[in-house]
């Protein structure tokens, strides 16, 4: 008796949950500037094969034919030409060193009184370099920005 309506309600609930999860774009936040943190990128030296372009040339014999005339006066002529082809591909030739990035550079801001809620203190937000510099240079402790990732922390490496 209640099977179809309950299934429909469950499907609607699942759809609304999915839509809420998809709308996870960070919204602008404001609050009192607490702490700023810049985490530099962490890299190591690594090696990889150095790839160079290598080409090989090949020659092949290609046959051609041409027909002229019609009926009993038809004549077919055959001839051959040599065509050169070049095949290029990359092959390893030694090694090269490069900087491998283990973790990216991050700029973070910790806020108190987030969005006017006095109980919401010490919340970290990852921000762009531009927003970080703007918050760093702000004359007032009250700041507003759009975070890259809300409350994801900015500690550790």
PDB file of C-alpha atoms in Angstrom:
ATOM      1  CA  UNK A   1       0.000   0.000   0.000  1.00  0.00           C
ATOM      2  CA  UNK A   2       2.754   2.471   0.953  1.00  0.00           C
ATOM      3  CA  UNK A   3       5.487   0.938  -1.271  1.00  0.00           C
ATOM      4  CA  UNK A   4       5.459   3.370  -4.181  1.00  0.00           C
ATOM      5  CA  UNK A   5       5.083   6.595  -2.155  1.00  0.00           C
ATOM      6  CA  UNK A   6       7.876   5.526   0.210  1.00  0.00           C
ATOM      7  CA  UNK A   7      10.157   4.675  -2.689  1.00  0.00           C
ATOM      8  CA  UNK A   8       9.366   8.020  -4.322  1.00  0.00           C
ATOM      9  CA  UNK A   9      10.060   9.865  -1.068  1.00  0.00           C
ATOM     10  CA  UNK A  10      13.352   7.988  -0.698  1.00  0.00           C
ATOM     11  CA  UNK A  11      14.336   8.872  -4.252  1.00  0.00           C
ATOM     12  CA  UNK A  12      13.493  12.551  -3.666  1.00  0.00           C
ATOM     13  CA  UNK A  13      15.530  12.555  -0.443  1.00  0.00           C
ATOM     14  CA  UNK A  14      18.474  10.940  -2.205  1.00  0.00           C
ATOM     15  CA  UNK A  15      18.241  13.456  -5.047  1.00  0.00           C
ATOM     16  CA  UNK A  16      18.134  16.424  -2.668  1.00  0.00           C
ATOM     17  CA  UNK A  17      21.130  15.058  -0.769  1.00  0.00           C
ATOM     18  CA  UNK A  18      23.028  14.648  -4.024  1.00  0.00           C
ATOM     19  CA  UNK A  19      22.154  18.183  -5.136  1.00  0.00           C
ATOM     20  CA  UNK A  20      23.244  19.581  -1.778  1.00  0.00           C
ATOM     21  CA  UNK A  21      26.574  17.770  -2.108  1.00  0.00           C
ATOM     22  CA  UNK A  22      27.051  19.133  -5.639  1.00  0.00           C
ATOM     23  CA  UNK A  23      26.512  22.694  -4.401  1.00  0.00           C
ATOM     24  CA  UNK A  24      29.685  22.581  -2.344  1.00  0.00           C
ATOM     25  CA  UNK A  25      31.122  25.740  -3.876  1.00  0.00           C
ATOM     26  CA  UNK A  26      32.629  27.890  -1.134  1.00  0.00           C
ATOM     27  CA  UNK A  27      30.653  31.005  -0.327  1.00  0.00           C
ATOM     28  CA  UNK A  28      32.220  34.275   0.849  1.00  0.00           C
ATOM     29  CA  UNK A  29      32.999  34.348   4.564  1.00  0.00           C
ATOM     30  CA  UNK A  30      33.807  37.193   6.904  1.00  0.00           C
ATOM     31  CA  UNK A  31      35.186  37.417  10.396  1.00  0.00           C
ATOM     32  CA  UNK A  32      38.037  38.628  12.550  1.00  0.00           C
ATOM     33  CA  UNK A  33      41.533  37.852  11.292  1.00  0.00           C
ATOM     34  CA  UNK A  34      43.228  35.517  13.741  1.00  0.00           C
ATOM     35  CA  UNK A  35      46.303  33.939  12.144  1.00  0.00           C
ATOM     36  CA  UNK A  36      47.851  33.709   8.691  1.00  0.00           C
ATOM     37  CA  UNK A  37      49.936  30.827   7.469  1.00  0.00           C
ATOM     38  CA  UNK A  38      51.983  30.322   4.331  1.00  0.00           C
ATOM     39  CA  UNK A  39      53.033  26.732   3.634  1.00  0.00           C
ATOM     40  CA  UNK A  40      55.734  26.621   0.956  1.00  0.00           C
ATOM     41  CA  UNK A  41      55.682  23.969  -1.717  1.00  0.00           C
ATOM     42  CA  UNK A  42      57.624  20.861  -0.794  1.00  0.00           C
ATOM     43  CA  UNK A  43      59.797  19.473  -3.576  1.00  0.00           C
ATOM     44  CA  UNK A  44      62.569  16.957  -4.055  1.00  0.00           C
ATOM     45  CA  UNK A  45      65.122  16.395  -6.792  1.00  0.00           C
ATOM     46  CA  UNK A  46      64.193  13.487  -9.013  1.00  0.00           C
ATOM     47  CA  UNK A  47      65.428  11.983 -12.261  1.00  0.00           C
ATOM     48  CA  UNK A  48      63.581  10.840 -15.339  1.00  0.00           C
ATOM     49  CA  UNK A  49      64.629   9.591 -18.768  1.00  0.00           C
ATOM     50  CA  UNK A  50      65.639  12.340 -21.171  1.00  0.00           C
ATOM     51  CA  UNK A  51      63.593  11.840 -24.336  1.00  0.00           C
ATOM     52  CA  UNK A  52      65.013  12.861 -27.712  1.00  0.00           C
ATOM     53  CA  UNK A  53      63.455  12.798 -31.156  1.00  0.00           C
ATOM     54  CA  UNK A  54      64.889  10.084 -33.366  1.00  0.00           C
ATOM     55  CA  UNK A  55      63.974   9.681 -37.014  1.00  0.00           C
ATOM     56  CA  UNK A  56      64.557   6.773 -39.358  1.00  0.00           C
ATOM     57  CA  UNK A  57      64.339   7.067 -43.122  1.00  0.00           C
ATOM     58  CA  UNK A  58      63.075   4.218 -45.240  1.00  0.00           C
ATOM     59  CA  UNK A  59      62.781   3.773 -48.974  1.00  0.00           C
ATOM     60  CA  UNK A  60      60.099   1.723 -50.652  1.00  0.00           C
ATOM     61  CA  UNK A  61      59.449   0.788 -54.266  1.00  0.00           C
ATOM     62  CA  UNK A  62      56.007   1.911 -55.381  1.00  0.00           C
ATOM     63  CA  UNK A  63      54.357   0.688 -58.579  1.00  0.00           C
ATOM     64  CA  UNK A  64      52.248   2.918 -60.831  1.00  0.00           C
ATOM     65  CA  UNK A  65      50.235   2.299 -63.947  1.00  0.00           C
ATOM     66  CA  UNK A  66      48.553   4.376 -66.610  1.00  0.00           C
ATOM     67  CA  UNK A  67      46.088   3.268 -69.244  1.00  0.00           C
ATOM     68  CA  UNK A  68      45.414   5.020 -72.522  1.00  0.00           C
ATOM     69  CA  UNK A  69      43.321   4.260 -75.574  1.00  0.00           C
ATOM     70  CA  UNK A  70      40.228   2.087 -75.800  1.00  0.00           C
ATOM     71  CA  UNK A  71      39.134  -1.235 -77.166  1.00  0.00           C
ATOM     72  CA  UNK A  72      41.842  -3.098 -79.097  1.00  0.00           C
ATOM     73  CA  UNK A  73      44.085  -0.021 -79.034  1.00  0.00           C
ATOM     74  CA  UNK A  74      44.196   0.014 -75.266  1.00  0.00           C
ATOM     75  CA  UNK A  75      47.702   0.360 -73.834  1.00  0.00           C
ATOM     76  CA  UNK A  76      48.766   0.073 -70.169  1.00  0.00           C
ATOM     77  CA  UNK A  77      52.086   1.439 -69.072  1.00  0.00           C
ATOM     78  CA  UNK A  78      53.750   0.378 -65.759  1.00  0.00           C
ATOM     79  CA  UNK A  79      56.590   2.101 -63.908  1.00  0.00           C
ATOM     80  CA  UNK A  80      58.142   2.115 -60.494  1.00  0.00           C
ATOM     81  CA  UNK A  81      59.458   4.895 -58.293  1.00  0.00           C
ATOM     82  CA  UNK A  82      61.317   4.993 -55.003  1.00  0.00           C
ATOM     83  CA  UNK A  83      59.570   6.924 -52.237  1.00  0.00           C
ATOM     84  CA  UNK A  84      61.316   7.997 -49.071  1.00  0.00           C
ATOM     85  CA  UNK A  85      59.460   8.024 -45.784  1.00  0.00           C
ATOM     86  CA  UNK A  86      60.601   9.357 -42.449  1.00  0.00           C
ATOM     87  CA  UNK A  87      59.364   7.808 -39.197  1.00  0.00           C
ATOM     88  CA  UNK A  88      60.055   9.900 -36.078  1.00  0.00           C
ATOM     89  CA  UNK A  89      59.487   8.974 -32.435  1.00  0.00           C
ATOM     90  CA  UNK A  90      60.926   9.853 -29.036  1.00  0.00           C
ATOM     91  CA  UNK A  91      63.457   7.546 -27.441  1.00  0.00           C
ATOM     92  CA  UNK A  92      65.195   7.740 -24.054  1.00  0.00           C
ATOM     93  CA  UNK A  93      68.735   9.098 -24.129  1.00  0.00           C
ATOM     94  CA  UNK A  94      70.263   9.400 -20.670  1.00  0.00           C
ATOM     95  CA  UNK A  95      68.516  11.021 -17.710  1.00  0.00           C
ATOM     96  CA  UNK A  96      67.585  14.515 -16.613  1.00  0.00           C
ATOM     97  CA  UNK A  97      66.961  15.957 -13.153  1.00  0.00           C
ATOM     98  CA  UNK A  98      63.903  17.999 -12.225  1.00  0.00           C
ATOM     99  CA  UNK A  99      62.046  19.252  -9.136  1.00  0.00           C
ATOM    100  CA  UNK A 100      59.198  16.925  -8.218  1.00  0.00           C
ATOM    101  CA  UNK A 101      56.428  18.614  -6.230  1.00  0.00           C
ATOM    102  CA  UNK A 102      55.345  16.567  -3.209  1.00  0.00           C
ATOM    103  CA  UNK A 103      52.851  19.114  -1.867  1.00  0.00           C
ATOM    104  CA  UNK A 104      51.692  22.393  -3.407  1.00  0.00           C
ATOM    105  CA  UNK A 105      52.187  25.854  -1.958  1.00  0.00           C
ATOM    106  CA  UNK A 106      49.263  26.945   0.229  1.00  0.00           C
ATOM    107  CA  UNK A 107      48.052  30.201   1.749  1.00  0.00           C
ATOM    108  CA  UNK A 108      45.714  30.006   4.729  1.00  0.00           C
ATOM    109  CA  UNK A 109      43.778  32.359   6.990  1.00  0.00           C
ATOM    110  CA  UNK A 110      42.309  31.505  10.400  1.00  0.00           C
ATOM    111  CA  UNK A 111      39.202  33.463  11.412  1.00  0.00           C
ATOM    112  CA  UNK A 112      37.304  34.126  14.615  1.00  0.00           C
ATOM    113  CA  UNK A 113      33.595  35.041  14.744  1.00  0.00           C
ATOM    114  CA  UNK A 114      33.017  33.432  11.340  1.00  0.00           C
ATOM    115  CA  UNK A 115      30.038  35.057   9.583  1.00  0.00           C
ATOM    116  CA  UNK A 116      29.127  36.844  12.827  1.00  0.00           C
ATOM    117  CA  UNK A 117      28.845  33.667  14.924  1.00  0.00           C
ATOM    118  CA  UNK A 118      30.835  34.390  18.105  1.00  0.00           C
ATOM    119  CA  UNK A 119      31.025  30.667  18.938  1.00  0.00           C
ATOM    120  CA  UNK A 120      32.706  29.839  15.618  1.00  0.00           C
ATOM    121  CA  UNK A 121      36.385  30.572  16.270  1.00  0.00           C
ATOM    122  CA  UNK A 122      39.706  29.281  14.965  1.00  0.00           C
ATOM    123  CA  UNK A 123      38.406  28.105  11.592  1.00  0.00           C
ATOM    124  CA  UNK A 124      41.076  27.698   8.898  1.00  0.00           C
ATOM    125  CA  UNK A 125      40.389  28.594   5.276  1.00  0.00           C
ATOM    126  CA  UNK A 126      42.617  27.965   2.306  1.00  0.00           C
ATOM    127  CA  UNK A 127      42.711  31.064   0.075  1.00  0.00           C
ATOM    128  CA  UNK A 128      44.385  32.345  -3.066  1.00  0.00           C
ATOM    129  CA  UNK A 129      47.677  34.185  -2.879  1.00  0.00           C
ATOM    130  CA  UNK A 130      45.869  37.420  -3.788  1.00  0.00           C
ATOM    131  CA  UNK A 131      43.363  37.071  -0.917  1.00  0.00           C
ATOM    132  CA  UNK A 132      46.189  36.126   1.467  1.00  0.00           C
ATOM    133  CA  UNK A 133      48.105  39.299   0.597  1.00  0.00           C
ATOM    134  CA  UNK A 134      44.927  41.396   0.872  1.00  0.00           C
ATOM    135  CA  UNK A 135      44.184  39.989   4.360  1.00  0.00           C
ATOM    136  CA  UNK A 136      47.836  40.417   5.359  1.00  0.00           C
ATOM    137  CA  UNK A 137      47.794  44.092   4.340  1.00  0.00           C
ATOM    138  CA  UNK A 138      44.330  44.857   5.757  1.00  0.00           C
ATOM    139  CA  UNK A 139      44.199  47.802   8.166  1.00  0.00           C
ATOM    140  CA  UNK A 140      41.224  46.353  10.035  1.00  0.00           C
ATOM    141  CA  UNK A 141      40.947  42.904  11.645  1.00  0.00           C
ATOM    142  CA  UNK A 142      37.556  42.421   9.968  1.00  0.00           C
ATOM    143  CA  UNK A 143      38.095  40.685   6.649  1.00  0.00           C
ATOM    144  CA  UNK A 144      36.022  39.013   3.955  1.00  0.00           C
ATOM    145  CA  UNK A 145      37.122  36.611   1.211  1.00  0.00           C
ATOM    146  CA  UNK A 146      35.982  33.618  -0.795  1.00  0.00           C
ATOM    147  CA  UNK A 147      37.894  30.520   0.350  1.00  0.00           C
ATOM    148  CA  UNK A 148      39.215  27.861  -1.987  1.00  0.00           C
ATOM    149  CA  UNK A 149      38.401  25.127   0.530  1.00  0.00           C
ATOM    150  CA  UNK A 150      36.398  25.776   3.685  1.00  0.00           C
ATOM    151  CA  UNK A 151      37.631  24.477   7.054  1.00  0.00           C
ATOM    152  CA  UNK A 152      40.157  22.094   5.536  1.00  0.00           C
ATOM    153  CA  UNK A 153      42.967  23.205   7.792  1.00  0.00           C
ATOM    154  CA  UNK A 154      46.371  24.375   6.836  1.00  0.00           C
ATOM    155  CA  UNK A 155      48.653  22.496   9.119  1.00  0.00           C
ATOM    156  CA  UNK A 156      51.317  19.919   8.570  1.00  0.00           C
ATOM    157  CA  UNK A 157      53.127  19.135   5.385  1.00  0.00           C
TER     158      UNK A 157
END
